Amino acid sequence: MSHPPTIEDRAATAGSGRTRTTIANPWIGGLIGLLLGALVTATTILLTVHPAAAPSGTTGGPLTAPSELPGFTTYRSAVTALDADKGAAEGDRVTDEDTRTAEQLSEAYGGAAGLARRYADRQLEQTFLLVAVRANTPGPWVAYQDAARLGLVRAPEEVRRIGEVSCLIANQPTNAGGTPADDTVNVVLCQRAARGLTVQIRYPGGDLRNRPEQTAELIDTVWSQLS
């Protein structure tokens, strides 16, 4: 007899992404796998600045994370709504981790005000980490990759500009002449930074991972509330 998915089941699958890979050259497939792994690892240092470039102190007031965003609520609220008992403990754990992340973020920026908060939809199928800091951050970038030479429609890595937001994207390979499917786009992070404020969405899970435009809209919503 089948049973409804538990909180643990939903949390375990929330960050899973679909991939579609059809590659004529197996070497390219290995390269893509390495790049995807490297991109996820690299995001752990993208918000770290050299001490000499860090601000000497805060450049604005404290930052407060929104309690709701379009289609999303805080992870704590979502998980508690699904199971009041187990969800409370899970929510406490995630809240504590977010607090520690915000502290590390602030330290990396020389004491600038920072926040970190995880969000989810009501079913825990889409999740993401929101971080913000009252400091400027260089935009994301990737090394040059010649998609044509690799026989691909899109380069394995790209920075896509959506309005004022820049998104670092890892593309699953689509051979030249093909049409990339929506789920071949994997958002690593999106960022908007200007006038002493940086807002990022990192590690989007579920379908949000394949939707840079929606991710950029969420960042613009947060930006309007914090700037």
CSV table of C-alpha atoms in Angstrom, one decimal:
chain,number,residue,atom,x,y,z
A,1,MET,CA,0.0,0.0,0.0
A,2,SER,CA,1.4,3.4,-0.9
A,3,HIS,CA,1.7,6.2,1.6
A,4,PRO,CA,1.8,10.0,1.3
A,5,PRO,CA,5.4,11.3,1.2
A,6,THR,CA,6.8,12.3,4.6
A,7,ILE,CA,8.6,15.5,5.4
A,8,GLU,CA,11.9,13.6,5.1
A,9,ASP,CA,10.8,12.4,1.6
A,10,ARG,CA,9.9,15.8,0.5
A,11,ALA,CA,13.0,17.5,1.9
A,12,ALA,CA,15.2,14.8,0.3
A,13,THR,CA,13.7,15.4,-3.2
A,14,ALA,CA,13.1,19.1,-3.0
A,15,GLY,CA,16.5,19.9,-4.5
A,16,SER,CA,16.5,17.2,-7.1
A,17,GLY,CA,16.6,18.4,-10.7
A,18,ARG,CA,15.8,16.6,-13.9
A,19,THR,CA,18.5,16.3,-16.6
A,20,ARG,CA,18.3,15.5,-20.3
A,21,THR,CA,21.5,14.4,-21.8
A,22,THR,CA,22.2,13.3,-25.3
A,23,ILE,CA,25.8,13.5,-26.2
A,24,ALA,CA,27.7,12.3,-29.2
A,25,ASN,CA,31.1,12.7,-27.5
A,26,PRO,CA,31.4,10.9,-24.1
A,27,TRP,CA,34.3,13.2,-23.2
A,28,ILE,CA,32.0,16.2,-23.2
A,29,GLY,CA,29.6,14.4,-20.9
A,30,GLY,CA,32.4,13.9,-18.4
A,31,LEU,CA,33.4,17.6,-18.7
A,32,ILE,CA,29.8,18.7,-18.0
A,33,GLY,CA,29.6,16.6,-14.9
A,34,LEU,CA,32.8,18.0,-13.6
A,35,LEU,CA,31.7,21.6,-14.4
A,36,LEU,CA,28.4,21.1,-12.6
A,37,GLY,CA,30.1,19.8,-9.5
A,38,ALA,CA,32.7,22.6,-9.6
A,39,LEU,CA,30.0,25.2,-9.9
A,40,VAL,CA,28.1,24.0,-6.9
A,41,THR,CA,31.3,24.0,-4.9
A,42,ALA,CA,32.4,27.4,-6.1
A,43,THR,CA,29.2,29.1,-4.9
A,44,THR,CA,30.4,28.6,-1.3
A,45,ILE,CA,33.1,31.2,-1.9
A,46,LEU,CA,31.4,33.6,-4.3
A,47,LEU,CA,30.3,35.9,-1.4
A,48,THR,CA,33.7,35.9,0.2
A,49,VAL,CA,35.7,39.1,-0.2
A,50,HIS,CA,39.3,39.9,0.5
A,51,PRO,CA,39.8,41.5,3.9
A,52,ALA,CA,41.5,44.5,2.3
A,53,ALA,CA,38.3,45.1,0.1
A,54,ALA,CA,35.8,44.5,2.9
A,55,PRO,CA,33.9,47.5,4.4
A,56,SER,CA,35.1,48.7,7.8
A,57,GLY,CA,31.6,48.4,9.2
A,58,THR,CA,27.9,48.4,8.3
A,59,THR,CA,26.8,50.7,5.5
A,60,GLY,CA,23.1,50.6,6.4
A,61,GLY,CA,20.6,49.4,8.9
A,62,PRO,CA,19.9,45.7,9.7
A,63,LEU,CA,18.2,43.5,7.1
A,64,THR,CA,15.0,41.7,7.8
A,65,ALA,CA,14.0,38.7,5.7
A,66,PRO,CA,10.5,38.8,4.2
A,67,SER,CA,8.0,36.4,5.8
A,68,GLU,CA,6.4,35.7,2.4
A,69,LEU,CA,7.5,35.9,-1.2
A,70,PRO,CA,5.3,35.2,-4.3
A,71,GLY,CA,4.6,31.5,-4.2
A,72,PHE,CA,6.9,30.9,-1.2
A,73,THR,CA,7.0,31.1,2.5
A,74,THR,CA,9.8,30.5,4.9
A,75,TYR,CA,11.0,26.9,5.1
A,76,ARG,CA,10.1,26.8,8.7
A,77,SER,CA,6.5,27.8,8.1
A,78,ALA,CA,6.2,25.4,5.2
A,79,VAL,CA,7.6,22.4,7.1
A,80,THR,CA,5.6,23.1,10.2
A,81,ALA,CA,2.4,23.4,8.2
A,82,LEU,CA,2.9,19.9,6.8
A,83,ASP,CA,3.6,18.3,10.2
A,84,ALA,CA,3.4,20.4,13.4
A,85,ASP,CA,5.5,18.0,15.5
A,86,LYS,CA,8.3,16.9,13.2
A,87,GLY,CA,8.2,20.2,11.3
A,88,ALA,CA,8.9,22.3,14.4
A,89,ALA,CA,12.1,20.4,15.1
A,90,GLU,CA,13.1,20.6,11.5
A,91,GLY,CA,12.2,24.3,11.4
A,92,ASP,CA,14.4,25.0,14.4
A,93,ARG,CA,17.4,23.2,12.9
A,94,VAL,CA,17.1,25.1,9.6
A,95,THR,CA,16.6,28.4,11.4
A,96,ASP,CA,19.7,27.8,13.4
A,97,GLU,CA,21.7,27.0,10.3
A,98,ASP,CA,20.4,30.2,8.6
A,99,THR,CA,21.5,32.3,11.6
A,100,ARG,CA,25.0,30.8,11.5
A,101,THR,CA,25.2,31.4,7.7
A,102,ALA,CA,24.2,35.1,8.2
A,103,GLU,CA,26.9,35.5,10.8
A,104,GLN,CA,29.5,34.0,8.5
A,105,LEU,CA,28.3,36.3,5.7
A,106,SER,CA,28.5,39.4,7.9
A,107,GLU,CA,32.0,38.4,9.0
A,108,ALA,CA,33.2,37.9,5.4
A,109,TYR,CA,32.0,41.5,4.6
A,110,GLY,CA,33.8,43.1,7.6
A,111,GLY,CA,30.7,43.4,9.8
A,112,ALA,CA,28.2,44.6,7.2
A,113,ALA,CA,24.5,43.7,8.0
A,114,GLY,CA,23.6,40.4,6.4
A,115,LEU,CA,20.7,37.9,6.4
A,116,ALA,CA,20.2,34.3,5.3
A,117,ARG,CA,16.8,32.6,5.1
A,118,ARG,CA,15.6,29.4,3.4
A,119,TYR,CA,12.2,29.4,1.6
A,120,ALA,CA,9.9,26.7,0.2
A,121,ASP,CA,6.6,26.4,-1.5
A,122,ARG,CA,3.7,24.9,0.5
A,123,GLN,CA,4.5,21.4,-0.7
A,124,LEU,CA,8.3,21.6,-0.1
A,125,GLU,CA,8.8,20.9,-3.8
A,126,GLN,CA,10.7,24.1,-4.5
A,127,THR,CA,13.3,25.6,-2.2
A,128,PHE,CA,16.0,28.2,-2.2
A,129,LEU,CA,18.4,30.0,0.1
A,130,LEU,CA,18.1,33.8,0.1
A,131,VAL,CA,21.1,35.8,1.3
A,132,ALA,CA,21.6,39.6,1.4
A,133,VAL,CA,24.3,41.9,2.7
A,134,ARG,CA,24.7,45.6,2.8
A,135,ALA,CA,27.7,45.7,0.6
A,136,ASN,CA,28.6,45.6,-3.1
A,137,THR,CA,29.6,42.3,-4.7
A,138,PRO,CA,31.2,41.7,-8.1
A,139,GLY,CA,29.0,40.0,-10.6
A,140,PRO,CA,29.3,36.3,-11.3
A,141,TRP,CA,31.5,35.3,-14.2
A,142,VAL,CA,32.6,32.2,-16.1
A,143,ALA,CA,35.7,31.3,-18.1
A,144,TYR,CA,35.2,31.6,-21.9
A,145,GLN,CA,33.9,28.4,-23.5
A,146,ASP,CA,33.4,27.9,-27.2
A,147,ALA,CA,30.1,26.1,-27.5
A,148,ALA,CA,30.5,25.7,-31.3
A,149,ARG,CA,33.9,23.9,-30.8
A,150,LEU,CA,32.3,21.6,-28.3
A,151,GLY,CA,29.4,20.8,-30.6
A,152,LEU,CA,26.8,22.3,-28.3
A,153,VAL,CA,24.0,24.8,-28.6
A,154,ARG,CA,25.0,26.5,-25.3
A,155,ALA,CA,28.2,26.7,-23.4
A,156,PRO,CA,28.4,24.4,-20.3
A,157,GLU,CA,28.5,27.6,-18.1
A,158,GLU,CA,27.0,31.0,-18.8
A,159,VAL,CA,26.0,34.2,-17.1
A,160,ARG,CA,22.6,35.3,-18.2
A,161,ARG,CA,21.5,38.9,-17.6
A,162,ILE,CA,17.8,39.3,-16.7
A,163,GLY,CA,17.1,43.0,-16.2
A,164,GLU,CA,19.2,44.1,-13.2
A,165,VAL,CA,19.9,40.4,-12.2
A,166,SER,CA,22.8,38.2,-13.3
A,167,CYS,CA,22.3,34.5,-13.1
A,168,LEU,CA,25.1,31.9,-13.1
A,169,ILE,CA,23.8,28.9,-15.0
A,170,ALA,CA,25.1,25.4,-15.7
A,171,ASN,CA,23.6,24.0,-18.9
A,172,GLN,CA,23.1,20.4,-19.5
A,173,PRO,CA,24.4,19.6,-23.0
A,174,THR,CA,22.3,19.9,-26.1
A,175,ASN,CA,24.0,18.9,-29.3
A,176,ALA,CA,24.4,21.6,-32.1
A,177,GLY,CA,21.3,21.7,-34.2
A,178,GLY,CA,19.0,20.7,-31.3
A,179,THR,CA,16.7,22.7,-29.2
A,180,PRO,CA,17.5,22.9,-25.4
A,181,ALA,CA,14.7,21.7,-23.2
A,182,ASP,CA,13.6,23.9,-20.2
A,183,ASP,CA,15.0,21.4,-17.7
A,184,THR,CA,18.6,21.6,-19.2
A,185,VAL,CA,19.0,25.0,-17.6
A,186,ASN,CA,20.3,24.7,-14.0
A,187,VAL,CA,20.5,27.9,-12.0
A,188,VAL,CA,23.4,27.9,-9.6
A,189,LEU,CA,22.7,31.4,-8.3
A,190,CYS,CA,21.2,34.7,-9.3
A,191,GLN,CA,22.4,38.1,-8.0
A,192,ARG,CA,21.6,41.7,-8.0
A,193,ALA,CA,24.1,44.1,-6.5
A,194,ALA,CA,24.3,47.9,-6.5
A,195,ARG,CA,24.5,50.9,-4.2
A,196,GLY,CA,25.8,49.0,-1.2
A,197,LEU,CA,23.4,46.1,-1.3
A,198,THR,CA,23.7,42.5,-2.6
A,199,VAL,CA,20.8,40.1,-2.9
A,200,GLN,CA,21.3,36.5,-4.0
A,201,ILE,CA,19.2,33.4,-4.4
A,202,ARG,CA,21.4,30.3,-4.1
A,203,TYR,CA,20.8,26.5,-4.5
A,204,PRO,CA,17.3,26.7,-6.0
A,205,GLY,CA,15.6,23.3,-5.9
A,206,GLY,CA,12.8,21.6,-7.7
A,207,ASP,CA,11.4,23.3,-10.8
A,208,LEU,CA,12.8,26.7,-9.7
A,209,ARG,CA,16.2,25.3,-10.6
A,210,ASN,CA,15.2,25.4,-14.2
A,211,ARG,CA,13.6,28.9,-14.1
A,212,PRO,CA,16.1,31.8,-14.1
A,213,GLU,CA,13.4,34.3,-15.0
A,214,GLN,CA,11.3,33.4,-12.0
A,215,THR,CA,14.4,33.4,-9.8
A,216,ALA,CA,15.3,36.9,-11.0
A,217,GLU,CA,11.7,38.1,-10.3
A,218,LEU,CA,12.0,36.9,-6.7
A,219,ILE,CA,15.3,38.8,-6.3
A,220,ASP,CA,13.7,42.0,-7.6
A,221,THR,CA,10.9,41.5,-5.1
A,222,VAL,CA,13.3,41.2,-2.2
A,223,TRP,CA,15.4,44.1,-3.6
A,224,SER,CA,12.5,46.4,-3.5
A,225,GLN,CA,11.8,45.6,0.1
A,226,LEU,CA,15.4,45.9,1.3
A,227,SER,CA,16.8,48.8,-0.7
